[in-house]
CSV table of C-alpha atoms in Angstrom, one decimal:
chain,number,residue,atom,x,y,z
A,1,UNK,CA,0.0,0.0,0.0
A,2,UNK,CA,2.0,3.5,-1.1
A,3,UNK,CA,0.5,7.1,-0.1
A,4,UNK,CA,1.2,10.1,-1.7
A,5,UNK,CA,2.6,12.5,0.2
A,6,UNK,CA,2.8,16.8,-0.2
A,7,UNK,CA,4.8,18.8,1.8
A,8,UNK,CA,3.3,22.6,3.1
A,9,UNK,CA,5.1,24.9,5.0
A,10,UNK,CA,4.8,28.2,6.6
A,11,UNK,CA,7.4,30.9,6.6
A,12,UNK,CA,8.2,34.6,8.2
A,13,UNK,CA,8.7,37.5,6.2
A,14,UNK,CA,9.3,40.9,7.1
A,15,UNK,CA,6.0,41.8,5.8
A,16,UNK,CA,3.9,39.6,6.3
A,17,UNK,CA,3.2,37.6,9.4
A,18,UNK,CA,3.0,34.1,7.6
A,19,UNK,CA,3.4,33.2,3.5
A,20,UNK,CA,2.8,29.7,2.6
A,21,UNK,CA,5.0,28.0,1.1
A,22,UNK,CA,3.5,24.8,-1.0
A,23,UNK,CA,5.5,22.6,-2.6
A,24,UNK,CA,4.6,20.0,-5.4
A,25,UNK,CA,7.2,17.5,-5.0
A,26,UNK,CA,5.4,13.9,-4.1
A,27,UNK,CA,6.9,10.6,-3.5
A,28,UNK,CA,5.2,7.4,-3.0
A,29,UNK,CA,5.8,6.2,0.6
A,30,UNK,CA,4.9,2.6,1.5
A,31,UNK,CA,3.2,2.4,4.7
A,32,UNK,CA,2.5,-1.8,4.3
A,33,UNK,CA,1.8,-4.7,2.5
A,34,UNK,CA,-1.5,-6.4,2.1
A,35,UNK,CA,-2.1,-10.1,1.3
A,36,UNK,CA,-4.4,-11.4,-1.6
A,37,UNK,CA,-6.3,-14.2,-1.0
A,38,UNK,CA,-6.0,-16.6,-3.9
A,39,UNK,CA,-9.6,-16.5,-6.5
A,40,UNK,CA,-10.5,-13.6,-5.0
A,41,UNK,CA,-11.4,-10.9,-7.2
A,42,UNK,CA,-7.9,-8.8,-7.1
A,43,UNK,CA,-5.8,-12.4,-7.4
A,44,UNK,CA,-3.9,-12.2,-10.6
A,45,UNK,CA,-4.9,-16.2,-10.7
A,46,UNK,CA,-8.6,-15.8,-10.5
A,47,UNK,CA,-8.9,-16.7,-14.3
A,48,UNK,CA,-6.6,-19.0,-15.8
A,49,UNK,CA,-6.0,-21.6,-12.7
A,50,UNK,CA,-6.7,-25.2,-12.2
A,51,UNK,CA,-10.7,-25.6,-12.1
A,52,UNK,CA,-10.4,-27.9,-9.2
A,53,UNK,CA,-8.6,-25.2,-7.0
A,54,UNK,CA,-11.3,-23.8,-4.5
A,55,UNK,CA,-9.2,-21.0,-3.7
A,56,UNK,CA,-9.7,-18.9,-0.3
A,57,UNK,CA,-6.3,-19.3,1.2
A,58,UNK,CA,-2.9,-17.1,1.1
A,59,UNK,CA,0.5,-17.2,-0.6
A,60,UNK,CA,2.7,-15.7,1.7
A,61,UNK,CA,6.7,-16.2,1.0
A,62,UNK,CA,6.0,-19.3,-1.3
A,63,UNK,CA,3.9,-21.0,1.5
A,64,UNK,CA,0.4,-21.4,1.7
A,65,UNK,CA,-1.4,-19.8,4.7
C-alpha cells in the first residue's frame, strides 16, 4: 500500500506575518503490505487456474497460509 505525500510549509517575512509555502514535489511512501487471497477478485490467478482449485487461502513467501 504507497500514499502520496505533499509537503506545506509556513514561513516569516518581514512583511507579512506568515506566507505559505506549497510545494509539489510527491513521492510514494509505502506504509505496508497487504495479502491477496487466492480466486478472490484482485488475485492475478482468478482466471486461468486449475478448475479444481477452490481457492480462499494465502501465498505468503511461497507457502500457503
Amino acid at each position: 500500500v504507497f500514499e502520496d505525500v505533499k509537503k506545506n510549509e509556513k514561513f516569516k517575512t518581514g512583511k507579512e506575518p506568515y506566507r505559505n509555502a506549497v510545494t509539489e514535489k510527491t513521492c510514494d511512501v509505502l506504509i505496508g503490505r497487504v495479502p491477496v487471497m487466492v480466486k478472490s477478485s484482485l488475485c492475478c490467478l482468478e482466471k486461468e487456474d486449475c478448475d479444481f482449485d477452490l481457492g480462499g487461502y494465502f501465498i505468503i513467501k511461497g507457502s500457503e497460509k
